[in-house]
mmCIF file of C-alpha atoms in Angstrom:
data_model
loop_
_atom_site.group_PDB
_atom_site.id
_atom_site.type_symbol
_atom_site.label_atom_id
_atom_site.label_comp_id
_atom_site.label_asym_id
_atom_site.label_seq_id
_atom_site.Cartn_x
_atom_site.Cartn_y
_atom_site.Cartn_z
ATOM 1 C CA UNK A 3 7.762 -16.487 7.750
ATOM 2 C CA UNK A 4 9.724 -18.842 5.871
ATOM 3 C CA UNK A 5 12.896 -17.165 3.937
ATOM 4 C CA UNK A 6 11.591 -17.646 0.517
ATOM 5 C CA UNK A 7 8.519 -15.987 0.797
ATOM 6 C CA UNK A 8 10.689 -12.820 2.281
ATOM 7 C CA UNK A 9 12.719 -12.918 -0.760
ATOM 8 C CA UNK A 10 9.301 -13.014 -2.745
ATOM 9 C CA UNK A 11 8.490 -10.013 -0.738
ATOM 10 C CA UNK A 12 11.720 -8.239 -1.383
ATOM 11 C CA UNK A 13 11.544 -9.247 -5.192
ATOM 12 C CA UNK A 14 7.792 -8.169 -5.387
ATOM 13 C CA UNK A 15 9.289 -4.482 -4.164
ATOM 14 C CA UNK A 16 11.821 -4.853 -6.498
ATOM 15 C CA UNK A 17 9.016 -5.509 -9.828
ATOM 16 C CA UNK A 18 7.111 -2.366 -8.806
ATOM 17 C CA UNK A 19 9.941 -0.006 -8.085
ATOM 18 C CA UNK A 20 11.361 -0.898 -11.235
ATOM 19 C CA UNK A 21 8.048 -0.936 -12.912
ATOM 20 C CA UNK A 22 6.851 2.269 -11.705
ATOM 21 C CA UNK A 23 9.178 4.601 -14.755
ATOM 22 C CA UNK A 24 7.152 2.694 -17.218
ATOM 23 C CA UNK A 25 4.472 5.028 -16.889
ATOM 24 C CA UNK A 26 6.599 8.193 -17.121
ATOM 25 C CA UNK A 27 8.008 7.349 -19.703
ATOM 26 C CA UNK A 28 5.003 6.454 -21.974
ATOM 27 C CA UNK A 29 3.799 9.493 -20.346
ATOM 28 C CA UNK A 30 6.771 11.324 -21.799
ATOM 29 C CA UNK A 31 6.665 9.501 -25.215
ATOM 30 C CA UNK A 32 3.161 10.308 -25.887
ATOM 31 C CA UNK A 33 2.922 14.194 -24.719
ATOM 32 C CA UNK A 34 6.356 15.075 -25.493
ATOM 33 C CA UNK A 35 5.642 16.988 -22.295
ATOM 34 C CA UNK A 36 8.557 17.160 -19.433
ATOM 35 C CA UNK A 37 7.880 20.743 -18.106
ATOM 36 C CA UNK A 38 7.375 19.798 -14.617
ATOM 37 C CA UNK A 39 9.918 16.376 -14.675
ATOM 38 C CA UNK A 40 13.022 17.504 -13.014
ATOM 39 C CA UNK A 41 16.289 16.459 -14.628
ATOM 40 C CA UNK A 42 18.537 16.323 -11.172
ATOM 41 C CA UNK A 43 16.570 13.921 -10.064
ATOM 42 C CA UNK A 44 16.828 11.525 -12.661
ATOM 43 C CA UNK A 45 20.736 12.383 -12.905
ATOM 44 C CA UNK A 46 21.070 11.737 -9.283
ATOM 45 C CA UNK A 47 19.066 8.454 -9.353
ATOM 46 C CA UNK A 48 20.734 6.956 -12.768
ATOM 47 C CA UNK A 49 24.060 7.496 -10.598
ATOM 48 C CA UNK A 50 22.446 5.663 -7.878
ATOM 49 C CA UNK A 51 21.199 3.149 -9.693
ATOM 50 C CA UNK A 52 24.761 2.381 -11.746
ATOM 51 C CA UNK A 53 25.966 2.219 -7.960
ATOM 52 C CA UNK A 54 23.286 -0.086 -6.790
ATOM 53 C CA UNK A 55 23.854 -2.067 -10.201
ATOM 54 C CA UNK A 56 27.476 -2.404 -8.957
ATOM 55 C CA UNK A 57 26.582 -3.595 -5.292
ATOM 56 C CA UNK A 58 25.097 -6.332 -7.388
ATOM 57 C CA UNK A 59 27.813 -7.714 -8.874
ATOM 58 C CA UNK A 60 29.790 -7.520 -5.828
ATOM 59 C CA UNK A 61 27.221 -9.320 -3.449
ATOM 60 C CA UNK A 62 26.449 -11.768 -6.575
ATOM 61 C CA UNK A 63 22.365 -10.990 -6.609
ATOM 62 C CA UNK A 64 20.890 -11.592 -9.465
ATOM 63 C CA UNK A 65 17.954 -9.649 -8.077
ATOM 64 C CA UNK A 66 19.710 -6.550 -7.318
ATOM 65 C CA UNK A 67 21.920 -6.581 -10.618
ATOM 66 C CA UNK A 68 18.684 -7.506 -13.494
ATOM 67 C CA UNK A 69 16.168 -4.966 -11.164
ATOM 68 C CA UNK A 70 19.183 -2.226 -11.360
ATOM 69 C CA UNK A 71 19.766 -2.948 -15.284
ATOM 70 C CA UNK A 72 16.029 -2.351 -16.427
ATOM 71 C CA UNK A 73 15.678 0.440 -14.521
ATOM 72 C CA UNK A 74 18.552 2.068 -15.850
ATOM 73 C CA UNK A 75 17.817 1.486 -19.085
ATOM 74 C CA UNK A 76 14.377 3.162 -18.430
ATOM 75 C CA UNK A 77 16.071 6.059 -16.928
ATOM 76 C CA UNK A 78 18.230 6.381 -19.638
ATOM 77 C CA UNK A 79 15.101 7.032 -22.393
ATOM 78 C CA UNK A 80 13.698 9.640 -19.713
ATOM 79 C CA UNK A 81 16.770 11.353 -19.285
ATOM 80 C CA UNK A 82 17.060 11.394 -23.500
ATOM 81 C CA UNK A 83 13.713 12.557 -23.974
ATOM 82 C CA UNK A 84 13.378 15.087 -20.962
ATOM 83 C CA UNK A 85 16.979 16.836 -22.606
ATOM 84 C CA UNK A 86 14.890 16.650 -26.549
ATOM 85 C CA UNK A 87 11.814 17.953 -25.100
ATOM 86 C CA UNK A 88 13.007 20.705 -22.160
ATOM 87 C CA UNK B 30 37.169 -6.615 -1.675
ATOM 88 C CA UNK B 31 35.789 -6.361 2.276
ATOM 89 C CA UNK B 32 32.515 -7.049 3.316
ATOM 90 C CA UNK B 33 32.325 -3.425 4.876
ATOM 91 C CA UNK B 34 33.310 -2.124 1.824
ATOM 92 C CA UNK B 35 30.470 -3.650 -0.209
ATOM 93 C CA UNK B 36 28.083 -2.550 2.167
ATOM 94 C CA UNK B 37 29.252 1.050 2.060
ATOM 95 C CA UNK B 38 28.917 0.861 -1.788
ATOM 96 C CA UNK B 39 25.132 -0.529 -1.132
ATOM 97 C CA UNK B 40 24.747 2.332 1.227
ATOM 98 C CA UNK B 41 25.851 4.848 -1.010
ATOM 99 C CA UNK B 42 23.467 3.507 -3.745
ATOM 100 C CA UNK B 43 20.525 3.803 -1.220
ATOM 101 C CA UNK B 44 21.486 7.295 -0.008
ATOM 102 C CA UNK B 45 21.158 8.072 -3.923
ATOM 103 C CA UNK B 46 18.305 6.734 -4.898
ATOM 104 C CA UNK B 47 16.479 8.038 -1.407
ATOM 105 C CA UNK B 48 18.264 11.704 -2.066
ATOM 106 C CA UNK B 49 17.077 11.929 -5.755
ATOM 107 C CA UNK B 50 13.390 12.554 -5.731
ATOM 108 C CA UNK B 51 14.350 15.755 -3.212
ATOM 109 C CA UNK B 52 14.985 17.859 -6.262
ATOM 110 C CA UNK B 53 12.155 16.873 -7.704
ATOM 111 C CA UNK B 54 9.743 17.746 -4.487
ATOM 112 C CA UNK B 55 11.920 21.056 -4.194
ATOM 113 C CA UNK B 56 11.188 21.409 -8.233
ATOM 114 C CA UNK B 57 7.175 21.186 -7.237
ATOM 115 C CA UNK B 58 7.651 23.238 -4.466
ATOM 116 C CA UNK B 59 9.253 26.432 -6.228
ATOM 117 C CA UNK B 60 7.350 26.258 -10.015
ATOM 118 C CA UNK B 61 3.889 24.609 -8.646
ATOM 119 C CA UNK B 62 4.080 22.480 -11.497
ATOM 120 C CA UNK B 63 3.526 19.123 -12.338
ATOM 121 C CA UNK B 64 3.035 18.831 -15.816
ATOM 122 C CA UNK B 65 4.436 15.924 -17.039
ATOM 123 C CA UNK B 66 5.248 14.634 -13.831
ATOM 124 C CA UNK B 67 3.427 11.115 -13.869
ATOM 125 C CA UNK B 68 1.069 10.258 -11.359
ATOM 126 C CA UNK B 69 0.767 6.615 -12.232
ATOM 127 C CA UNK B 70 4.440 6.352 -11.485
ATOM 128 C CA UNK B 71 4.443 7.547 -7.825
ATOM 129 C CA UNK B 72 1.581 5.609 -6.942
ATOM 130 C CA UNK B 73 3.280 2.378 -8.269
ATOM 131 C CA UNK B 74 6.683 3.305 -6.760
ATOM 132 C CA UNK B 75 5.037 4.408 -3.144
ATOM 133 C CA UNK B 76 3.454 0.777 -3.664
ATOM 134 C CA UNK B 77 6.687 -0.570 -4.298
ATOM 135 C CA UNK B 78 8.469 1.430 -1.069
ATOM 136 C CA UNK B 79 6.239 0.273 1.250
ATOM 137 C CA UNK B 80 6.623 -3.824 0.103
ATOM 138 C CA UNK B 81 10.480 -2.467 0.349
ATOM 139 C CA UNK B 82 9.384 -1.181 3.743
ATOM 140 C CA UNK B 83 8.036 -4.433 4.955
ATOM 141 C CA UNK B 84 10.888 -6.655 3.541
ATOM 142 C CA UNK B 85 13.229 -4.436 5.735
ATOM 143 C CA UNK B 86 11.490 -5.089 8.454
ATOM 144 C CA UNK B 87 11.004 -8.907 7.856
ATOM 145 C CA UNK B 88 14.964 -9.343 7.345
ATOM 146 C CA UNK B 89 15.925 -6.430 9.649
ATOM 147 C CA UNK B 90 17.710 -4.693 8.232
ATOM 148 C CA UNK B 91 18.309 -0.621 9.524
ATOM 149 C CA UNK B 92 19.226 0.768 5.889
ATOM 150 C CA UNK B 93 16.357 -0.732 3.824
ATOM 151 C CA UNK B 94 14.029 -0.002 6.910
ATOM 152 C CA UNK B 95 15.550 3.497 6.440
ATOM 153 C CA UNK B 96 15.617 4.431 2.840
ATOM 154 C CA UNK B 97 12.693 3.708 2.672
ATOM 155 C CA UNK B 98 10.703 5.493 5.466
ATOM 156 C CA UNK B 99 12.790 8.661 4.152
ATOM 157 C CA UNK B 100 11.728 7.580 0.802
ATOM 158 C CA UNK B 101 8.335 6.815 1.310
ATOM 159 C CA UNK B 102 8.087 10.714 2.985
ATOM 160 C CA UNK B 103 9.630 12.574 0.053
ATOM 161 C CA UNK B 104 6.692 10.288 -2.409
ATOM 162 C CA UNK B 105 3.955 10.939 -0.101
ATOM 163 C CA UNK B 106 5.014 15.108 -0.208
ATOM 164 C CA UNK B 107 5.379 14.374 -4.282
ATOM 165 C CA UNK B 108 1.854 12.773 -4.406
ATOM 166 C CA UNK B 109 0.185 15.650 -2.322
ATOM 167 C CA UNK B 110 1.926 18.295 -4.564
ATOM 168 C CA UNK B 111 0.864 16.467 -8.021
ATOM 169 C CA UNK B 112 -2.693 15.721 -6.653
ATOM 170 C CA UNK B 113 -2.866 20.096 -5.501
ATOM 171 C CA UNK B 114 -0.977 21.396 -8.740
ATOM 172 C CA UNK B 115 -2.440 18.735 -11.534
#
């Protein structure tokens, strides 16, 4: 397999595990439901996602870093809406 | 900053993002419920662990081959639990 088409692999992973909170968070938006949702786990991941975002910038991916920055911002309107509707 | 060092940041990040859906599986475990808890998401993201999975494997590397099989575990045990307590 030729390098680009593993890197269109890797960046195909990185679409869908960023994509994947969309749906939680229209979930979230339109039920105004969270029971269930646990916080710690969205905590925990917005820190590791903030670290990953920084692993970016060191290694120079643009990948890594613009993957890392939409998903934090989508973890950041869970987090805001799972502490207004708890 | 070292090379070493880098990679111990991108290992923390991993470890982070791999540890943070165990409260959320122990959350399931304890209340039985999933309200809220969107399955849409975990199906996309499990999608999105295994092309992670795959990449891993394609560039060989032992800590994305590792997050996500851990990963990939904790989803599958999230998916079970949503698809029993729904």
């Amino acid at each position: 397999m030729e390098p680009w088409q593993e890197e269109l692999i890797g960046l195909t992973a990185a679409a869908l595990t960023t994509a994947a909170f969309v749906p939680q968070l229209i979930k979230i938006l339109k039920t105004k439901e969270t029971t269930g949702v646990s916080l710690t786990m969205y905590l925990v991941m917005f820190t590791g996602i903030v670290t990953w975002f920084i692993y970016g910038l060191l290694i120079e991916s643009v990948a890594v870093i613009a993957a890392n920055l939409v998903t934090g911002i989508l973890q950041i309107g869970i987090i805001i809406l799972k502490l207004k509707h708890r």
